CSV table of C-alpha atoms and ligand atoms in Angstrom, one decimal:
chain,number,residue,atom,x,y,z
A,26,MET,CA,77.9,102.3,87.1
A,27,GLN,CA,77.1,102.0,90.7
A,28,ASN,CA,78.1,104.6,93.3
A,29,ARG,CA,81.4,104.0,95.0
A,30,ARG,CA,81.2,101.9,98.1
A,31,PRO,CA,81.8,104.0,101.2
A,32,THR,CA,85.0,103.1,103.1
A,33,ARG,CA,87.3,104.5,105.7
A,34,GLN,CA,89.9,106.7,104.1
A,35,ILE,CA,93.7,106.5,104.3
A,36,SER,CA,96.2,109.1,103.2
A,37,VAL,CA,99.6,108.3,101.6
A,38,GLY,CA,102.4,110.9,101.1
A,39,ASP,CA,103.5,114.1,102.7
A,40,ALA,CA,103.7,117.8,102.1
A,41,ARG,CA,106.6,117.3,99.7
A,42,THR,CA,105.0,114.6,97.5
A,43,GLY,CA,101.5,115.7,97.9
A,44,ILE,CA,98.9,113.5,99.7
A,45,VAL,CA,97.0,110.8,97.9
A,46,ARG,CA,93.8,109.8,99.6
A,47,ILE,CA,92.5,106.3,99.1
A,48,GLY,CA,88.8,105.5,99.7
A,49,GLY,CA,86.4,107.6,101.8
A,50,GLY,CA,82.8,108.1,102.6
A,51,ILE,CA,82.9,106.9,106.2
A,52,PRO,CA,83.8,109.6,108.7
A,53,ASP,CA,87.3,109.5,110.3
A,54,ARG,CA,87.7,108.1,113.7
A,55,ASP,CA,87.4,111.7,115.1
A,56,GLY,CA,84.1,112.1,113.3
A,57,THR,CA,85.4,114.2,110.4
A,58,PRO,CA,83.4,113.4,107.3
A,59,THR,CA,85.3,112.1,104.3
A,60,THR,CA,84.3,111.8,100.7
A,61,PRO,CA,85.5,109.0,98.3
A,62,ALA,CA,88.8,110.1,96.7
A,63,PRO,CA,89.3,109.5,93.0
A,64,VAL,CA,90.5,106.0,92.3
A,65,SER,CA,94.3,106.2,92.2
A,66,VAL,CA,96.8,104.4,90.0
A,67,GLN,CA,99.7,102.5,91.5
A,68,THR,CA,102.6,100.6,90.0
A,69,MET,CA,105.8,98.9,91.2
A,70,THR,CA,109.4,99.4,90.0
A,71,ALA,CA,110.9,96.5,88.2
A,72,GLY,CA,114.6,97.3,89.0
A,73,TYR,CA,116.6,96.8,92.2
A,74,THR,CA,115.8,99.4,94.9
A,75,HIS,CA,119.5,99.4,96.1
A,76,ASP,CA,120.5,100.6,92.6
A,77,ILE,CA,119.7,104.1,93.7
A,78,ASP,CA,120.2,106.1,90.4
A,79,LYS,CA,118.3,103.6,88.3
A,80,CYS,CA,115.5,103.3,91.0
A,81,VAL,CA,115.1,107.1,91.2
A,82,ALA,CA,115.0,107.3,87.4
A,83,GLU,CA,112.4,104.6,87.2
A,84,ILE,CA,110.2,106.1,89.9
A,85,ASN,CA,110.4,109.6,88.3
A,86,LYS,CA,109.5,108.1,84.9
A,87,LEU,CA,106.5,106.3,86.4
A,88,ALA,CA,105.4,109.4,88.2
A,89,ALA,CA,105.7,111.5,85.1
A,90,GLY,CA,103.7,108.9,83.3
A,91,GLY,CA,100.8,109.4,85.8
A,92,ALA,CA,101.4,107.0,88.6
A,93,ASP,CA,99.9,108.3,91.8
A,94,ILE,CA,101.8,106.0,94.1
A,95,VAL,CA,104.9,103.8,93.4
A,96,ARG,CA,105.9,100.7,95.3
A,97,VAL,CA,109.4,99.3,95.6
A,98,ALA,CA,110.6,96.0,96.8
A,99,VAL,CA,112.9,95.9,99.9
A,100,PRO,CA,114.0,92.3,100.2
A,101,GLU,CA,117.5,93.3,101.7
A,102,LYS,CA,118.9,95.8,104.1
A,103,LYS,CA,120.8,97.5,101.3
A,104,ASP,CA,117.3,98.2,99.8
A,105,THR,CA,116.0,99.9,102.9
A,106,GLU,CA,119.3,101.8,103.3
A,107,ALA,CA,118.8,103.2,99.8
A,108,LEU,CA,115.3,104.4,100.5
A,109,LYS,CA,116.3,107.6,102.3
A,110,GLU,CA,118.1,109.0,99.3
A,111,ILE,CA,115.4,107.6,96.9
A,112,ILE,CA,112.7,109.4,98.8
A,113,GLN,CA,114.6,112.7,98.8
A,114,ARG,CA,115.1,112.5,95.0
A,115,THR,CA,111.5,111.6,94.1
A,116,GLN,CA,108.2,113.4,94.4
A,117,VAL,CA,105.6,110.7,94.5
A,118,PRO,CA,104.5,108.7,97.6
A,119,ILE,CA,106.6,105.5,98.0
A,120,VAL,CA,105.3,102.2,99.4
A,121,ALA,CA,107.8,99.7,100.7
A,122,ASP,CA,106.8,96.1,99.8
A,123,VAL,CA,107.9,93.9,102.7
A,124,HIS,CA,107.7,90.2,102.2
A,125,PHE,CA,109.7,88.1,104.6
A,126,HIS,CA,111.6,90.3,107.0
A,127,PHE,CA,109.6,92.5,109.4
A,128,GLN,CA,112.9,94.3,110.1
A,129,ARG,CA,112.8,95.7,106.5
A,130,ALA,CA,109.4,97.3,107.4
A,131,LEU,CA,110.9,99.0,110.5
A,132,GLU,CA,113.9,100.2,108.5
A,133,ALA,CA,111.6,101.4,105.7
A,134,VAL,CA,109.5,103.4,108.1
A,135,GLU,CA,112.7,104.9,109.6
A,136,ALA,CA,113.9,105.8,106.1
A,137,GLY,CA,110.7,107.9,105.6
A,138,VAL,CA,108.6,105.7,103.3
A,139,HIS,CA,105.0,106.7,103.0
A,140,LYS,CA,103.2,103.3,103.3
A,141,ILE,CA,104.0,99.7,104.1
A,142,ARG,CA,102.7,96.6,102.4
A,143,LEU,CA,102.6,93.4,104.4
A,144,ASN,CA,101.9,89.9,103.2
A,145,PRO,CA,100.1,88.0,106.0
A,146,GLY,CA,101.3,84.8,104.4
A,147,ASN,CA,104.9,85.7,105.1
A,148,ILE,CA,104.9,87.8,108.2
A,149,GLN,CA,102.9,85.9,110.7
A,150,ASP,CA,104.6,86.4,114.0
A,151,ARG,CA,102.2,88.4,116.2
A,152,LYS,CA,105.0,90.3,118.0
A,153,GLN,CA,106.6,91.3,114.7
A,154,VAL,CA,103.4,92.4,113.2
A,155,ILE,CA,102.7,94.5,116.3
A,156,ASP,CA,106.2,96.1,116.1
A,157,VAL,CA,105.4,97.1,112.5
A,158,ILE,CA,102.0,98.5,113.4
A,159,GLN,CA,103.4,100.5,116.2
A,160,ALA,CA,106.2,101.9,114.0
A,161,CYS,CA,103.7,103.0,111.4
A,162,LYS,CA,101.3,104.3,114.0
A,163,ALA,CA,104.0,106.5,115.5
A,164,LYS,CA,104.6,108.1,112.0
A,165,GLY,CA,101.0,108.1,110.9
A,166,LEU,CA,101.7,105.7,108.0
A,167,PRO,CA,99.1,103.4,106.5
A,168,ILE,CA,99.6,99.7,105.9
A,169,ARG,CA,98.3,97.6,103.1
A,170,VAL,CA,97.4,94.0,104.0
A,171,GLY,CA,97.8,92.0,100.9
A,172,VAL,CA,96.4,88.5,101.2
A,173,ASN,CA,97.2,86.9,97.9
A,174,GLU,CA,95.7,83.6,96.9
A,175,GLY,CA,97.9,81.0,98.6
A,176,SER,CA,98.9,83.1,101.6
A,177,ILE,CA,98.8,81.0,104.8
A,178,ILE,CA,98.4,82.1,108.3
A,179,GLU,CA,97.5,80.1,111.3
A,180,ARG,CA,94.8,80.9,113.8
A,181,LYS,CA,93.6,78.9,116.8
A,182,ASP,CA,90.0,78.8,115.6
A,183,LYS,CA,90.9,78.7,111.9
A,184,GLN,CA,89.2,75.4,111.2
A,185,LYS,CA,86.1,76.4,113.1
A,186,ARG,CA,85.9,79.8,111.2
A,187,MET,CA,86.6,78.1,107.9
A,188,LYS,CA,83.7,75.7,108.6
A,189,GLU,CA,81.4,78.6,109.3
A,190,LEU,CA,82.4,80.5,106.2
A,191,GLY,CA,82.4,77.2,104.3
A,192,LYS,CA,78.7,77.0,105.0
A,193,VAL,CA,78.2,80.5,103.8
A,194,PHE,CA,80.0,79.8,100.6
A,195,SER,CA,79.0,76.2,100.1
A,196,GLU,CA,77.2,76.9,96.9
A,197,HIS,CA,80.0,79.2,95.7
A,198,LYS,CA,82.4,78.2,92.9
A,199,HIS,CA,85.3,79.6,94.8
A,200,GLY,CA,83.8,79.0,98.2
A,201,TYR,CA,86.8,77.2,99.8
A,202,LEU,CA,89.3,79.8,98.7
A,203,LEU,CA,87.1,82.7,99.8
A,204,SER,CA,86.6,81.2,103.2
A,205,ILE,CA,90.4,80.8,103.6
A,206,MET,CA,91.0,84.4,102.4
A,207,ILE,CA,88.4,85.9,104.7
A,208,THR,CA,89.5,83.8,107.6
A,209,LYS,CA,93.0,85.0,107.2
A,210,LEU,CA,92.0,88.6,106.8
A,211,GLU,CA,89.9,88.5,109.9
A,212,GLU,CA,92.6,87.0,112.0
A,213,TYR,CA,95.3,89.4,110.7
A,214,LEU,CA,93.2,92.5,111.0
A,215,ASP,CA,92.3,91.6,114.6
A,216,ILE,CA,95.9,92.2,115.5
A,217,PHE,CA,95.7,95.7,114.0
A,218,TYR,CA,92.4,96.5,115.7
A,219,GLU,CA,93.8,95.4,119.1
A,220,GLN,CA,96.5,98.0,118.5
A,221,ASP,CA,93.8,100.6,117.7
A,222,PHE,CA,95.2,100.8,114.2
A,223,TYR,CA,92.7,101.4,111.3
A,224,ASP,CA,94.8,103.1,108.6
A,225,ILE,CA,94.6,100.0,106.5
A,226,SER,CA,93.9,99.1,102.9
A,227,ILE,CA,93.2,95.5,101.7
A,228,SER,CA,94.1,93.6,98.6
A,229,ALA,CA,93.2,90.0,97.8
A,230,LYS,CA,94.8,89.2,94.5
A,231,SER,CA,94.8,86.1,92.3
A,232,MET,CA,95.9,85.4,88.8
A,233,ASP,CA,92.4,84.2,88.0
A,234,ALA,CA,90.1,87.2,87.1
A,235,SER,CA,87.0,85.4,88.3
A,236,ILE,CA,88.5,84.7,91.7
A,237,VAL,CA,89.6,88.3,92.0
A,238,ILE,CA,86.0,89.5,91.3
A,239,ASP,CA,84.5,87.1,93.8
A,240,ALA,CA,87.1,87.7,96.5
A,241,TYR,CA,86.9,91.5,96.4
A,242,THR,CA,83.1,91.4,96.2
A,243,GLU,CA,82.9,89.3,99.4
A,244,ILE,CA,85.6,91.3,101.1
A,245,SER,CA,83.8,94.5,100.3
A,246,LYS,CA,80.7,93.2,102.2
A,247,ARG,CA,82.7,92.4,105.3
A,248,PHE,CA,85.4,95.0,105.7
A,249,ASP,CA,85.1,98.8,105.5
A,250,HIS,CA,88.7,99.5,104.6
A,251,PRO,CA,89.6,100.8,101.1
A,252,LEU,CA,90.4,98.2,98.6
A,253,HIS,CA,93.5,98.0,96.4
A,254,LEU,CA,92.5,96.1,93.3
A,255,GLY,CA,94.8,94.0,91.2
A,256,VAL,CA,95.2,90.7,89.3
A,257,THR,CA,98.5,89.2,90.4
A,258,HIS,CA,100.9,87.5,88.0
A,259,ALA,CA,98.7,88.6,85.2
A,260,GLY,CA,101.4,87.7,82.7
A,261,PRO,CA,102.7,89.5,79.6
A,262,LYS,CA,101.0,92.8,78.7
A,263,GLU,CA,99.2,91.2,75.7
A,264,THR,CA,97.1,88.8,77.8
A,265,GLY,CA,97.6,90.4,81.2
A,266,CYS,CA,95.8,93.5,80.0
A,267,ILE,CA,92.6,91.5,79.2
A,268,ARG,CA,92.8,89.6,82.5
A,269,SER,CA,93.3,92.8,84.6
A,270,VAL,CA,90.7,94.8,82.8
A,271,ALA,CA,88.1,92.0,82.9
A,272,ALA,CA,88.4,91.8,86.7
A,273,LEU,CA,89.0,95.5,87.6
A,274,SER,CA,86.2,96.8,85.3
A,275,ALA,CA,83.7,94.3,86.8
A,276,LEU,CA,84.5,95.5,90.3
A,277,LEU,CA,84.9,99.3,89.6
A,278,THR,CA,81.5,99.4,87.8
A,279,GLN,CA,80.0,97.9,90.9
A,280,GLY,CA,81.5,100.7,93.0
A,281,ILE,CA,84.2,98.4,94.5
A,282,GLY,CA,87.8,99.5,94.5
A,283,ASP,CA,89.7,102.6,95.6
A,284,THR,CA,93.1,102.2,94.1
A,285,ILE,CA,94.3,99.9,91.3
A,286,ARG,CA,97.5,98.3,90.1
A,287,ILE,CA,97.6,96.5,86.8
A,288,SER,CA,100.6,94.2,86.8
A,289,TYR,CA,102.5,93.0,83.7
A,290,ALA,CA,105.7,91.1,83.0
A,291,ASN,CA,106.9,94.2,81.2
A,292,ASP,CA,108.0,97.8,81.8
A,293,PRO,CA,105.7,99.1,84.6
A,294,ILE,CA,105.1,102.3,82.6
A,295,TYR,CA,102.5,100.2,80.7
A,296,GLU,CA,100.8,99.4,84.0
A,297,VAL,CA,100.4,103.1,84.6
A,298,GLN,CA,99.3,103.9,81.0
A,299,ASP,CA,96.7,101.1,81.0
A,300,GLY,CA,95.5,101.8,84.5
A,301,LEU,CA,94.9,105.4,83.6
A,302,GLU,CA,93.2,104.4,80.3
A,303,LEU,CA,90.9,102.0,82.2
A,304,LEU,CA,89.8,104.8,84.6
A,305,TYR,CA,89.4,107.3,81.7
A,306,SER,CA,87.3,104.7,79.8
A,307,LEU,CA,85.0,104.2,82.8
A,308,GLY,CA,84.7,108.0,83.3
A,309,MET,CA,86.4,107.7,86.7
A,310,LYS,CA,89.2,110.1,86.0
A,311,THR,CA,89.6,113.3,84.1
A,312,ARG,CA,91.8,112.6,81.1
A,313,ILE,CA,95.2,114.2,80.9
A,314,GLY,CA,96.4,114.4,77.4
A,315,VAL,CA,94.9,113.4,74.1
A,316,ASP,CA,92.1,111.0,73.6
A,317,LEU,CA,93.1,109.1,70.5
A,318,ILE,CA,90.6,107.1,68.5
A,319,ALA,CA,91.5,105.1,65.5
A,320,CYS,CA,89.7,102.9,63.1
A,321,PRO,CA,90.4,99.2,63.3
A,322,THR,CA,91.2,99.2,59.6
A,323,CYS,CA,89.6,97.1,56.9
A,324,GLY,CA,89.9,96.4,53.2
A,325,ARG,CA,89.4,100.1,52.4
A,326,ILE,CA,92.8,101.4,53.7
A,327,GLN,CA,95.3,102.7,51.3
A,328,VAL,CA,98.0,104.0,53.6
A,329,ASP,CA,100.1,102.3,56.2
A,330,LEU,CA,97.6,103.0,58.9
A,331,PHE,CA,99.1,100.8,61.7
A,332,THR,CA,102.4,102.6,61.5
A,333,LEU,CA,100.7,106.0,61.3
A,334,ILE,CA,98.6,105.3,64.4
A,335,GLN,CA,101.6,104.3,66.4
A,336,ASP,CA,103.6,107.3,65.3
A,337,VAL,CA,100.7,109.6,66.0
A,338,ARG,CA,100.2,108.0,69.5
A,339,LYS,CA,103.8,108.5,70.4
A,340,ALA,CA,103.9,112.1,69.1
A,341,LEU,CA,100.7,113.0,70.9
A,342,THR,CA,102.1,112.2,74.3
A,343,ALA,CA,103.7,115.7,74.2
A,344,ILE,CA,100.2,117.3,74.3
A,345,LYS,CA,98.6,117.5,77.7
A,346,THR,CA,95.3,119.0,76.7
A,347,PRO,CA,92.5,116.4,76.4
A,348,ILE,CA,91.7,117.0,72.7
A,349,LYS,CA,90.1,114.2,70.8
A,350,VAL,CA,92.1,113.1,67.8
A,351,ALA,CA,90.8,110.6,65.2
A,352,VAL,CA,92.9,108.7,62.8
A,353,MET,CA,90.7,107.0,60.2
A,354,GLY,CA,91.5,104.8,57.3
A,355,CYS,CA,89.1,106.1,54.8
A,356,ILE,CA,86.6,108.9,54.3
A,357,VAL,CA,83.7,106.5,53.5
A,358,ASN,CA,82.9,105.4,57.1
A,359,GLY,CA,85.7,107.4,58.9
A,360,PRO,CA,83.6,110.5,59.5
A,361,GLY,CA,80.9,108.6,61.3
A,362,GLU,CA,83.4,106.6,63.3
A,363,ALA,CA,85.3,109.7,64.2
A,364,GLU,CA,82.3,111.4,65.8
A,365,GLY,CA,83.2,114.0,68.3
A,366,ALA,CA,86.8,114.3,67.3
A,367,ASP,CA,88.4,117.8,67.5
A,368,VAL,CA,91.1,116.9,65.0
A,369,ALA,CA,90.7,114.1,62.4
A,370,ILE,CA,92.6,112.7,59.6
A,371,PHE,CA,90.9,110.6,56.9
A,372,ALA,CA,93.2,108.7,54.7
A,373,GLY,CA,92.9,107.8,51.1
A,374,ASP,CA,95.3,106.5,48.4
A,375,ARG,CA,98.6,107.6,49.9
A,376,ARG,CA,97.0,110.9,51.1
A,377,GLY,CA,95.2,112.3,54.1
A,378,ILE,CA,92.6,115.0,54.5
A,379,ILE,CA,92.8,116.8,57.9
A,380,TYR,CA,89.9,118.4,59.7
A,381,VAL,CA,89.9,120.6,62.7
A,382,GLN,CA,86.5,120.9,64.4
A,383,GLY,CA,84.6,120.4,61.2
A,384,GLU,CA,86.8,122.6,59.0
A,385,LYS,CA,88.9,120.9,56.3
A,386,VAL,CA,92.4,122.4,56.8
A,387,ASP,CA,94.7,120.2,54.8
A,388,ASN,CA,95.1,117.5,52.1
A,389,VAL,CA,98.6,116.1,52.1
A,390,PRO,CA,100.5,113.1,50.8
A,391,GLU,CA,101.1,110.2,53.1
A,392,GLU,CA,104.7,111.2,54.0
A,393,LYS,CA,103.4,114.5,55.3
A,394,ILE,CA,100.5,113.2,57.3
A,395,LEU,CA,102.2,112.9,60.7
A,396,GLU,CA,103.9,116.2,60.8
A,397,THR,CA,100.9,118.1,59.3
A,398,LEU,CA,98.5,116.4,61.7
A,399,MET,CA,100.8,117.2,64.7
A,400,ALA,CA,101.1,120.8,63.6
A,401,HIS,CA,97.3,121.1,63.6
A,402,CYS,CA,97.0,119.4,66.9
A,403,ARG,CA,99.6,121.7,68.5
A,404,ASP,CA,97.9,124.8,66.9
A,405,PHE,CA,94.5,123.6,68.1
A,406,GLU,CA,95.8,123.1,71.6
A,407,GLN,CA,97.2,126.6,71.7
A,408,ARG,CA,93.9,128.0,70.5
A,409,VAL,CA,92.2,126.1,73.3
A,410,LEU,CA,94.7,127.4,75.9
A,411,ARG,CA,94.2,130.9,74.7
A,412,GLY,CA,90.4,130.5,75.0
A,413,GLU,CA,89.9,130.8,71.2
A,414,ALA,CA,88.5,127.3,70.8
A,415,LYS,CA,86.6,124.9,73.0
A,416,LEU,CA,87.1,121.2,73.2
A,417,GLY,CA,84.4,119.1,71.7
A,418,GLU,CA,82.6,122.1,70.4
A,419,LYS,CA,82.0,120.8,66.9
A,420,LYS,CA,82.3,117.4,65.5
A,421,VAL,CA,83.5,116.1,62.2
A,422,ASP,CA,80.5,114.7,60.3
A,423,ILE,CA,80.7,114.4,56.6
A,424,ILE,CA,77.8,112.9,54.6
A,425,PRO,CA,78.5,110.9,51.4
A,426,PRO,CA,78.9,111.2,48.5
A,427,ASP,CA,82.5,110.7,49.5
A,428,PRO,CA,85.4,112.5,48.0
A,429,ILE,CA,87.5,109.4,47.1
A,430,GLY,CA,88.8,111.2,44.1
A,431,GLU,CA,90.2,114.0,46.2
A,432,LEU,CA,92.2,111.4,48.1
A,433,GLY,CA,93.6,110.1,44.8
A,434,SER,CA,91.9,106.7,44.6
A,435,GLY,CA,91.4,107.1,40.9
A,436,PHE,CA,87.6,106.8,41.2
A,437,ASP,CA,87.3,110.3,39.8
A,438,LYS,CA,83.9,109.5,38.4
A,439,ILE,CA,82.6,109.6,42.0
A,440,ALA,CA,85.0,112.1,43.2
A,441,THR,CA,84.0,115.3,41.6
A,442,GLY,CA,81.3,117.6,43.0
A,443,ASN,CA,80.5,118.7,46.5
A,444,VAL,CA,79.9,116.8,49.7
A,445,GLU,CA,77.7,117.9,52.5
A,446,HIS,CA,79.6,119.0,55.6
A,447,VAL,CA,77.5,119.3,58.7
A,448,HIS,CA,78.6,121.1,61.8
A,449,ALA,CA,77.6,119.9,65.2
A,450,GLY,CA,74.9,122.5,65.6
A,451,GLY,CA,73.2,121.3,62.4
A,452,GLY,CA,72.9,123.1,59.1
A,453,ALA,CA,74.6,121.6,56.2
A,454,VAL,CA,77.2,123.7,54.4
A,455,ALA,CA,78.7,122.8,51.1
A,456,LEU,CA,82.3,121.6,51.1
A,457,THR,CA,84.1,121.8,47.8
A,458,VAL,CA,86.2,118.8,47.1
A,459,GLY,CA,89.1,118.3,44.7
A,460,LYS,CA,90.4,121.8,45.0
A,461,SER,CA,92.8,121.6,48.0
B,20,LIG,S1,87.3,104.1,58.8
B,20,LIG,FE1,87.3,103.2,56.7
B,20,LIG,S2,89.2,102.0,56.7
B,20,LIG,FE2,88.8,102.4,58.8
B,20,LIG,S3,87.6,100.6,59.5
B,20,LIG,FE3,86.1,102.2,59.0
B,20,LIG,S4,85.6,101.8,56.8
B,20,LIG,FE4,87.5,100.6,57.2
């Protein structure tokens, strides 16, 4: 992992929603030092903004799911008219996505939105852009300039500049596209700089993960504004997830990227969940809630593990303490694979043995696994909250011979006797099996 690239910093939100800072590391224009803010997670509502009740419900659901910032589309006047009430009834910074009508941007600013997103490909009229910049400046609002692949803007010296950049990128696989994107950004941002406006973030999305990686890498070398990462039109969750994670991980591990949006053709709550999981996985955000690990299953499973894992995953969302829970298909390899888990279930033939920080606490039939496991998770969480237990203090680590007989596999010839049960601090202690 490389250190985060220093950028200017922008702030989104107000006293009521809380302020989300994006980027940092370069002093403010008044010389005040800034430090890189944690990478934030954004998403966009899927419903109509003018359908106020549904829009509010969707925004609140996304915020409760962990979205730091939520964007809404405002294609029509009735959408910007709805914003005022939506903003009053939600508690997360709202971005108005303005595509074709600069008037929508002005109306959104007037309604109290916290940030504007402009697409240089669609709002090109210099006077209109200046009007939006001035409106945002007056209210201290930042603007995201989103130059997607395919955006087109004209500039007088466009051909000349593209030729220059074309030389720079002549050996590059995506050289032509990169030269267009950077040319467009330079021209568009010049309008902002002429207005002494620097509260800007940049995005440069494509549906091709390799273009996204190349575009943001080159943009990060040329502009010091914070970067909003994303793969556009990534597709359904199943494939879009891979596409997005491939591009965003490559950039984030290089220190590039200050806020992310994963986009799916699906309920945006998945964008939030997967964006958070990506940041958790890279160690870029402190986990809120349970860290669930589960075995991929193999020919050893003797319970319906896929269903169990999904049921456990859903039930665990009620727990906000970052305990580590392992759901393993067998006790043969499960203990090693569940290393570091606070609470673990090892399944056998229609049964499951449950451990809490190295202590065997239950051995229950399959139909009782979910409720018993959840009871132990809740109990462990309460002990952590009361200071009676510490997360990650001990690990589950059972050394074979395995107690298959205890789990009812019928191999009782191997099941009798003791297994060695080792606590994290070392020192094997005997664990009697077959007597639960
Ligand atoms: S924990 Fe057991 S069932 Fe699951 S993948 Fe490992 S060996 Fe297979």
